[in-house]
Amino acid sequence: MTAVRTRIYQQLEPRAWPGAGLSPVNRALAGLILAATVLAIVETEPLLERRFSAWFTAAELLFAAVFSLEYALRLWTAPLARDGEAPWKARLKFVVSPAAILDLMAIVASLIVVGGSSAMLLRMARLGRILRLAKLGRMSRALEHLSEAVSSRREELLLSLMAGFFLMVVAATALYLAEGAIQPDKFGSILRALWWSVATMTTIGYGDVYPVTPLGKVLAAITAIFSIGFIALPTGILASAFSDAVQRHKSRTDEDD
């Protein structure tokens, strides 16, 4: 049984797989996750849902069974990921881990969709099924690199976010002073002007709120120019940190080889 459990663990855990890329089981699971997500999206179309309701239900039951089996096997092999710990403690840590909670939510969502009747409950369950896409993250080391990058640059990212928030509030205050009397429904308070500030700073520019006075336009232009730099700043920080994380991983891999 120990040998069987080890082989199953190697198939399910990307870090334990001795070969290159994903194991055959994880490749199959990735395909099923994509198929289940497509099914959850297509099923929201009322015309298709009424016509192929029985097929959707059967497919969802199949996906629920497969992912339930995967969850059970991951729970069974959890002690292999934590050498030196008691099996019950290793399994408990697996159950409360974010990835396992997400897996369980997706399984429960599938069962609700099959047996539920409340429209709001069904919509919430479909959202849970869409979250299956996050399961792909455990099969990719890129997510691990991204997490490491965010952790290593958390102080710089926090500083840039604070600077962006400060600029957003200052811009909203300036437009409130310049446009508040002219457009009270849009800039009549700093809270109302914040919507314009967010849309401008994120370069979305919906166009539903905009200044009409010369002073307001000048302030808006200054805000737009400054916001480009502030929005690009976290991107540059993350890109640099991600590159460093990848390089560190390659260095560790070369040393192990």
mmCIF file of C-alpha atoms in Angstrom:
data_model
loop_
_atom_site.group_PDB
_atom_site.id
_atom_site.type_symbol
_atom_site.label_atom_id
_atom_site.label_comp_id
_atom_site.label_asym_id
_atom_site.label_seq_id
_atom_site.Cartn_x
_atom_site.Cartn_y
_atom_site.Cartn_z
ATOM 1 C CA MET A 1 0.000 0.000 0.000
ATOM 2 C CA THR A 2 2.898 2.340 0.705
ATOM 3 C CA ALA A 3 4.222 1.880 -2.825
ATOM 4 C CA VAL A 4 0.765 2.492 -4.302
ATOM 5 C CA ARG A 5 0.292 5.619 -2.234
ATOM 6 C CA THR A 6 3.706 6.914 -3.293
ATOM 7 C CA ARG A 7 2.907 6.390 -6.973
ATOM 8 C CA ILE A 8 -0.438 8.148 -6.609
ATOM 9 C CA TYR A 9 1.245 11.015 -4.765
ATOM 10 C CA GLN A 10 3.775 11.412 -7.566
ATOM 11 C CA GLN A 11 0.961 11.524 -10.110
ATOM 12 C CA LEU A 12 -1.013 14.163 -8.177
ATOM 13 C CA GLU A 13 1.755 16.382 -6.831
ATOM 14 C CA PRO A 14 3.717 18.260 -9.551
ATOM 15 C CA ARG A 15 6.757 18.700 -7.298
ATOM 16 C CA ALA A 16 6.965 14.956 -6.694
ATOM 17 C CA TRP A 17 6.703 13.973 -10.364
ATOM 18 C CA PRO A 18 10.155 12.769 -11.454
ATOM 19 C CA GLY A 19 9.569 13.448 -15.143
ATOM 20 C CA ALA A 20 9.413 16.696 -17.083
ATOM 21 C CA GLY A 21 6.203 18.715 -17.149
ATOM 22 C CA LEU A 22 2.965 17.373 -15.699
ATOM 23 C CA SER A 23 2.202 13.767 -14.920
ATOM 24 C CA PRO A 24 -0.400 11.967 -17.097
ATOM 25 C CA VAL A 25 -2.963 12.187 -14.276
ATOM 26 C CA ASN A 26 -2.470 15.925 -13.828
ATOM 27 C CA ARG A 27 -2.698 16.451 -17.576
ATOM 28 C CA ALA A 28 -6.020 14.622 -17.587
ATOM 29 C CA LEU A 29 -7.203 16.635 -14.577
ATOM 30 C CA ALA A 30 -6.232 19.885 -16.268
ATOM 31 C CA GLY A 31 -8.282 18.896 -19.306
ATOM 32 C CA LEU A 32 -11.255 17.997 -17.095
ATOM 33 C CA ILE A 33 -10.997 21.322 -15.239
ATOM 34 C CA LEU A 34 -11.120 23.233 -18.517
ATOM 35 C CA ALA A 35 -14.012 21.098 -19.767
ATOM 36 C CA ALA A 36 -15.956 21.569 -16.520
ATOM 37 C CA THR A 37 -15.402 25.327 -16.662
ATOM 38 C CA VAL A 38 -16.612 25.504 -20.259
ATOM 39 C CA LEU A 39 -19.660 23.470 -19.238
ATOM 40 C CA ALA A 40 -20.422 25.850 -16.356
ATOM 41 C CA ILE A 41 -20.182 28.832 -18.724
ATOM 42 C CA VAL A 42 -22.288 27.289 -21.491
ATOM 43 C CA GLU A 43 -24.921 26.136 -19.013
ATOM 44 C CA THR A 44 -25.729 29.747 -18.091
ATOM 45 C CA GLU A 45 -27.350 30.195 -21.531
ATOM 46 C CA PRO A 46 -31.085 29.502 -20.915
ATOM 47 C CA LEU A 47 -31.740 28.137 -24.417
ATOM 48 C CA LEU A 48 -28.951 25.569 -24.167
ATOM 49 C CA GLU A 49 -29.740 24.730 -20.562
ATOM 50 C CA ARG A 50 -33.367 23.868 -21.356
ATOM 51 C CA ARG A 51 -32.467 21.844 -24.435
ATOM 52 C CA PHE A 52 -29.555 19.844 -22.997
ATOM 53 C CA SER A 53 -30.473 19.835 -19.314
ATOM 54 C CA ALA A 54 -30.102 16.066 -18.947
ATOM 55 C CA TRP A 55 -26.691 16.063 -20.631
ATOM 56 C CA PHE A 56 -25.481 18.911 -18.424
ATOM 57 C CA THR A 57 -26.630 17.079 -15.305
ATOM 58 C CA ALA A 58 -24.925 13.836 -16.317
ATOM 59 C CA ALA A 59 -21.679 15.632 -17.174
ATOM 60 C CA GLU A 60 -21.729 17.523 -13.881
ATOM 61 C CA LEU A 61 -22.243 14.314 -11.938
ATOM 62 C CA LEU A 62 -19.259 12.804 -13.750
ATOM 63 C CA PHE A 63 -17.072 15.819 -12.975
ATOM 64 C CA ALA A 64 -18.205 15.790 -9.337
ATOM 65 C CA ALA A 65 -17.307 12.093 -9.045
ATOM 66 C CA VAL A 66 -13.857 12.551 -10.592
ATOM 67 C CA PHE A 67 -12.969 15.598 -8.497
ATOM 68 C CA SER A 68 -14.303 13.909 -5.353
ATOM 69 C CA LEU A 69 -12.006 10.964 -6.047
ATOM 70 C CA GLU A 70 -9.110 13.362 -6.598
ATOM 71 C CA TYR A 71 -9.858 15.076 -3.277
ATOM 72 C CA ALA A 72 -9.984 11.739 -1.458
ATOM 73 C CA LEU A 73 -6.682 10.604 -2.978
ATOM 74 C CA ARG A 74 -4.984 13.892 -2.114
ATOM 75 C CA LEU A 75 -6.241 13.522 1.449
ATOM 76 C CA TRP A 76 -4.931 9.937 1.579
ATOM 77 C CA THR A 77 -1.484 10.889 0.279
ATOM 78 C CA ALA A 78 -1.187 14.138 2.287
ATOM 79 C CA PRO A 79 1.254 12.652 4.882
ATOM 80 C CA LEU A 80 3.837 12.109 2.119
ATOM 81 C CA ALA A 81 4.043 15.865 1.599
ATOM 82 C CA ARG A 82 4.921 16.451 5.262
ATOM 83 C CA ASP A 83 7.566 14.016 6.425
ATOM 84 C CA GLY A 84 7.951 13.719 10.158
ATOM 85 C CA GLU A 85 4.393 14.776 11.010
ATOM 86 C CA ALA A 86 1.664 12.539 12.300
ATOM 87 C CA PRO A 87 -0.642 11.408 9.477
ATOM 88 C CA TRP A 88 -3.727 12.940 11.101
ATOM 89 C CA LYS A 89 -1.982 16.289 11.491
ATOM 90 C CA ALA A 90 -0.778 16.266 7.875
ATOM 91 C CA ARG A 91 -4.286 15.472 6.646
ATOM 92 C CA LEU A 92 -5.776 18.183 8.858
ATOM 93 C CA LYS A 93 -3.376 20.745 7.400
ATOM 94 C CA PHE A 94 -4.373 19.610 3.920
ATOM 95 C CA VAL A 95 -8.089 19.968 4.685
ATOM 96 C CA VAL A 96 -7.705 23.547 5.941
ATOM 97 C CA SER A 97 -5.342 24.602 3.145
ATOM 98 C CA PRO A 98 -6.725 27.133 0.606
ATOM 99 C CA ALA A 99 -6.353 24.677 -2.296
ATOM 100 C CA ALA A 100 -8.287 21.924 -0.492
ATOM 101 C CA ILE A 101 -11.031 24.333 0.571
ATOM 102 C CA LEU A 102 -11.358 25.464 -3.031
ATOM 103 C CA ASP A 103 -11.578 21.841 -4.185
ATOM 104 C CA LEU A 104 -14.299 21.114 -1.646
ATOM 105 C CA MET A 105 -16.250 24.235 -2.637
ATOM 106 C CA ALA A 106 -16.219 23.137 -6.280
ATOM 107 C CA ILE A 107 -17.451 19.649 -5.368
ATOM 108 C CA VAL A 108 -20.262 21.006 -3.196
ATOM 109 C CA ALA A 109 -21.176 23.490 -5.938
ATOM 110 C CA SER A 110 -21.555 20.641 -8.422
ATOM 111 C CA LEU A 111 -23.903 18.770 -6.108
ATOM 112 C CA ILE A 112 -25.964 21.913 -5.512
ATOM 113 C CA VAL A 113 -26.312 22.517 -9.252
ATOM 114 C CA VAL A 114 -27.528 18.945 -9.759
ATOM 115 C CA GLY A 115 -29.980 18.862 -6.856
ATOM 116 C CA GLY A 116 -30.740 22.515 -6.121
ATOM 117 C CA SER A 117 -33.850 24.461 -7.016
ATOM 118 C CA SER A 118 -33.296 28.009 -5.745
ATOM 119 C CA ALA A 119 -32.250 30.365 -8.552
ATOM 120 C CA MET A 120 -29.914 32.413 -6.339
ATOM 121 C CA LEU A 121 -28.376 29.258 -4.881
ATOM 122 C CA LEU A 122 -27.797 27.870 -8.368
ATOM 123 C CA ARG A 123 -26.072 31.070 -9.473
ATOM 124 C CA MET A 124 -23.810 31.027 -6.439
ATOM 125 C CA ALA A 125 -23.031 27.359 -7.111
ATOM 126 C CA ARG A 126 -22.103 28.110 -10.707
ATOM 127 C CA LEU A 127 -19.667 30.722 -9.441
ATOM 128 C CA GLY A 128 -18.100 28.027 -7.270
ATOM 129 C CA ARG A 129 -17.725 25.800 -10.312
ATOM 130 C CA ILE A 130 -15.969 28.567 -12.237
ATOM 131 C CA LEU A 131 -13.476 28.759 -9.371
ATOM 132 C CA ARG A 132 -12.232 25.343 -10.481
ATOM 133 C CA LEU A 133 -9.911 27.258 -12.814
ATOM 134 C CA ALA A 134 -7.861 28.171 -9.756
ATOM 135 C CA LYS A 135 -7.093 24.445 -9.373
ATOM 136 C CA LEU A 136 -4.787 24.812 -12.356
ATOM 137 C CA GLY A 137 -2.557 26.993 -10.200
ATOM 138 C CA ARG A 138 -1.359 24.038 -8.135
ATOM 139 C CA MET A 139 -0.184 22.403 -11.368
ATOM 140 C CA SER A 140 1.978 25.353 -12.384
ATOM 141 C CA ARG A 141 5.129 26.605 -10.756
ATOM 142 C CA ALA A 142 4.466 30.044 -12.247
ATOM 143 C CA LEU A 143 1.945 30.703 -9.468
ATOM 144 C CA GLU A 144 4.583 29.792 -6.912
ATOM 145 C CA HIS A 145 7.006 32.242 -8.536
ATOM 146 C CA LEU A 146 4.341 34.964 -8.530
ATOM 147 C CA SER A 147 3.591 34.388 -4.853
ATOM 148 C CA GLU A 148 7.299 34.577 -4.062
ATOM 149 C CA ALA A 149 7.609 37.765 -6.130
ATOM 150 C CA VAL A 150 4.742 39.485 -4.310
ATOM 151 C CA SER A 151 6.121 38.430 -0.921
ATOM 152 C CA SER A 152 9.636 39.682 -1.684
ATOM 153 C CA ARG A 153 8.403 43.093 -2.879
ATOM 154 C CA ARG A 154 5.492 43.594 -0.501
ATOM 155 C CA GLU A 155 6.920 46.796 1.019
ATOM 156 C CA GLU A 156 7.513 48.428 -2.383
ATOM 157 C CA LEU A 157 4.065 47.343 -3.588
ATOM 158 C CA LEU A 158 2.410 48.692 -0.453
ATOM 159 C CA LEU A 159 4.227 51.997 -0.868
ATOM 160 C CA SER A 160 3.158 52.314 -4.509
ATOM 161 C CA LEU A 161 -0.451 51.462 -3.609
ATOM 162 C CA MET A 162 -0.455 54.099 -0.890
ATOM 163 C CA ALA A 163 0.967 56.664 -3.315
ATOM 164 C CA GLY A 164 -1.700 55.779 -5.875
ATOM 165 C CA PHE A 165 -4.457 56.085 -3.277
ATOM 166 C CA PHE A 166 -3.082 59.466 -2.201
ATOM 167 C CA LEU A 167 -3.086 60.731 -5.794
ATOM 168 C CA MET A 168 -6.631 59.411 -6.282
ATOM 169 C CA VAL A 169 -7.920 61.345 -3.249
ATOM 170 C CA VAL A 170 -6.031 64.519 -4.207
ATOM 171 C CA ALA A 171 -7.389 64.357 -7.769
ATOM 172 C CA ALA A 172 -10.943 63.833 -6.524
ATOM 173 C CA THR A 173 -10.595 66.778 -4.128
ATOM 174 C CA ALA A 174 -9.216 69.038 -6.874
ATOM 175 C CA LEU A 175 -12.083 68.175 -9.241
ATOM 176 C CA TYR A 176 -14.587 68.660 -6.439
ATOM 177 C CA LEU A 177 -13.301 72.212 -5.956
ATOM 178 C CA ALA A 178 -13.152 72.937 -9.683
ATOM 179 C CA GLU A 179 -16.357 71.246 -10.860
ATOM 180 C CA GLY A 180 -18.529 70.816 -7.766
ATOM 181 C CA ALA A 181 -20.615 73.902 -8.398
ATOM 182 C CA ILE A 182 -20.924 73.256 -12.149
ATOM 183 C CA GLN A 183 -21.732 69.508 -11.997
ATOM 184 C CA PRO A 184 -23.088 68.836 -8.490
ATOM 185 C CA ASP A 185 -24.502 65.460 -9.537
ATOM 186 C CA LYS A 186 -21.052 64.244 -10.632
ATOM 187 C CA PHE A 187 -18.543 66.288 -8.625
ATOM 188 C CA GLY A 188 -20.763 67.630 -5.829
ATOM 189 C CA SER A 189 -18.689 65.845 -3.184
ATOM 190 C CA ILE A 190 -15.313 64.207 -2.909
ATOM 191 C CA LEU A 191 -17.067 60.850 -2.690
ATOM 192 C CA ARG A 192 -18.812 61.476 -6.019
ATOM 193 C CA ALA A 193 -15.593 62.722 -7.611
ATOM 194 C CA LEU A 194 -13.786 59.565 -6.517
ATOM 195 C CA TRP A 195 -15.565 57.571 -9.241
ATOM 196 C CA TRP A 196 -14.092 59.857 -11.899
ATOM 197 C CA SER A 197 -10.704 59.670 -10.174
ATOM 198 C CA VAL A 198 -10.675 55.857 -10.166
ATOM 199 C CA ALA A 199 -11.801 55.626 -13.804
ATOM 200 C CA THR A 200 -9.146 58.157 -14.870
ATOM 201 C CA MET A 201 -6.256 56.755 -12.854
ATOM 202 C CA THR A 202 -6.843 53.220 -14.071
ATOM 203 C CA THR A 203 -6.902 54.581 -17.653
ATOM 204 C CA ILE A 204 -10.355 53.019 -18.176
ATOM 205 C CA GLY A 205 -12.013 56.350 -18.907
ATOM 206 C CA TYR A 206 -15.668 55.334 -19.141
ATOM 207 C CA GLY A 207 -16.633 58.820 -20.269
ATOM 208 C CA ASP A 208 -19.779 58.986 -18.125
ATOM 209 C CA VAL A 209 -18.168 61.599 -15.855
ATOM 210 C CA TYR A 210 -15.781 64.267 -17.160
ATOM 211 C CA PRO A 211 -14.871 67.895 -16.408
ATOM 212 C CA VAL A 212 -16.281 70.729 -18.538
ATOM 213 C CA THR A 213 -14.479 73.801 -17.192
ATOM 214 C CA PRO A 214 -10.994 74.823 -18.404
ATOM 215 C CA LEU A 215 -9.530 74.406 -14.900
ATOM 216 C CA GLY A 216 -11.162 71.023 -14.510
ATOM 217 C CA LYS A 217 -9.769 69.848 -17.842
ATOM 218 C CA VAL A 218 -6.264 70.981 -16.912
ATOM 219 C CA LEU A 219 -6.468 69.157 -13.574
ATOM 220 C CA ALA A 220 -7.820 66.078 -15.336
ATOM 221 C CA ALA A 221 -4.947 66.130 -17.825
ATOM 222 C CA ILE A 222 -2.393 66.393 -15.008
ATOM 223 C CA THR A 223 -4.083 63.511 -13.164
ATOM 224 C CA ALA A 224 -4.077 61.341 -16.282
ATOM 225 C CA ILE A 225 -0.379 61.969 -16.951
ATOM 226 C CA PHE A 226 0.671 61.266 -13.373
ATOM 227 C CA SER A 227 -1.568 58.215 -13.109
ATOM 228 C CA ILE A 228 0.221 56.497 -15.996
ATOM 229 C CA GLY A 229 3.408 56.401 -13.940
ATOM 230 C CA PHE A 230 1.698 55.341 -10.731
ATOM 231 C CA ILE A 231 -0.221 52.528 -12.410
ATOM 232 C CA ALA A 232 2.901 51.305 -14.232
ATOM 233 C CA LEU A 233 4.994 51.352 -11.049
ATOM 234 C CA PRO A 234 3.569 48.158 -9.440
ATOM 235 C CA THR A 235 3.785 46.422 -12.809
ATOM 236 C CA GLY A 236 7.503 47.139 -13.050
ATOM 237 C CA ILE A 237 8.080 46.038 -9.459
ATOM 238 C CA LEU A 238 6.256 42.756 -10.004
ATOM 239 C CA ALA A 239 7.969 42.087 -13.335
ATOM 240 C CA SER A 240 11.395 42.540 -11.779
ATOM 241 C CA ALA A 241 10.517 40.419 -8.745
ATOM 242 C CA PHE A 242 9.032 37.666 -10.910
ATOM 243 C CA SER A 243 12.164 37.562 -13.044
ATOM 244 C CA ASP A 244 14.332 37.312 -9.921
ATOM 245 C CA ALA A 245 12.164 34.470 -8.563
ATOM 246 C CA VAL A 246 12.468 32.517 -11.811
ATOM 247 C CA GLN A 247 16.228 32.997 -11.860
ATOM 248 C CA ARG A 248 16.524 31.815 -8.235
ATOM 249 C CA HIS A 249 14.481 28.720 -9.086
ATOM 250 C CA LYS A 250 16.714 27.970 -12.069
ATOM 251 C CA SER A 251 19.807 28.393 -9.923
ATOM 252 C CA ARG A 252 18.476 25.983 -7.295
ATOM 253 C CA THR A 253 17.544 23.479 -10.015
ATOM 254 C CA ASP A 254 21.028 23.671 -11.532
ATOM 255 C CA GLU A 255 22.624 23.168 -8.104
ATOM 256 C CA ASP A 256 20.447 20.094 -7.453
ATOM 257 C CA ASP A 257 21.409 18.646 -10.828
#
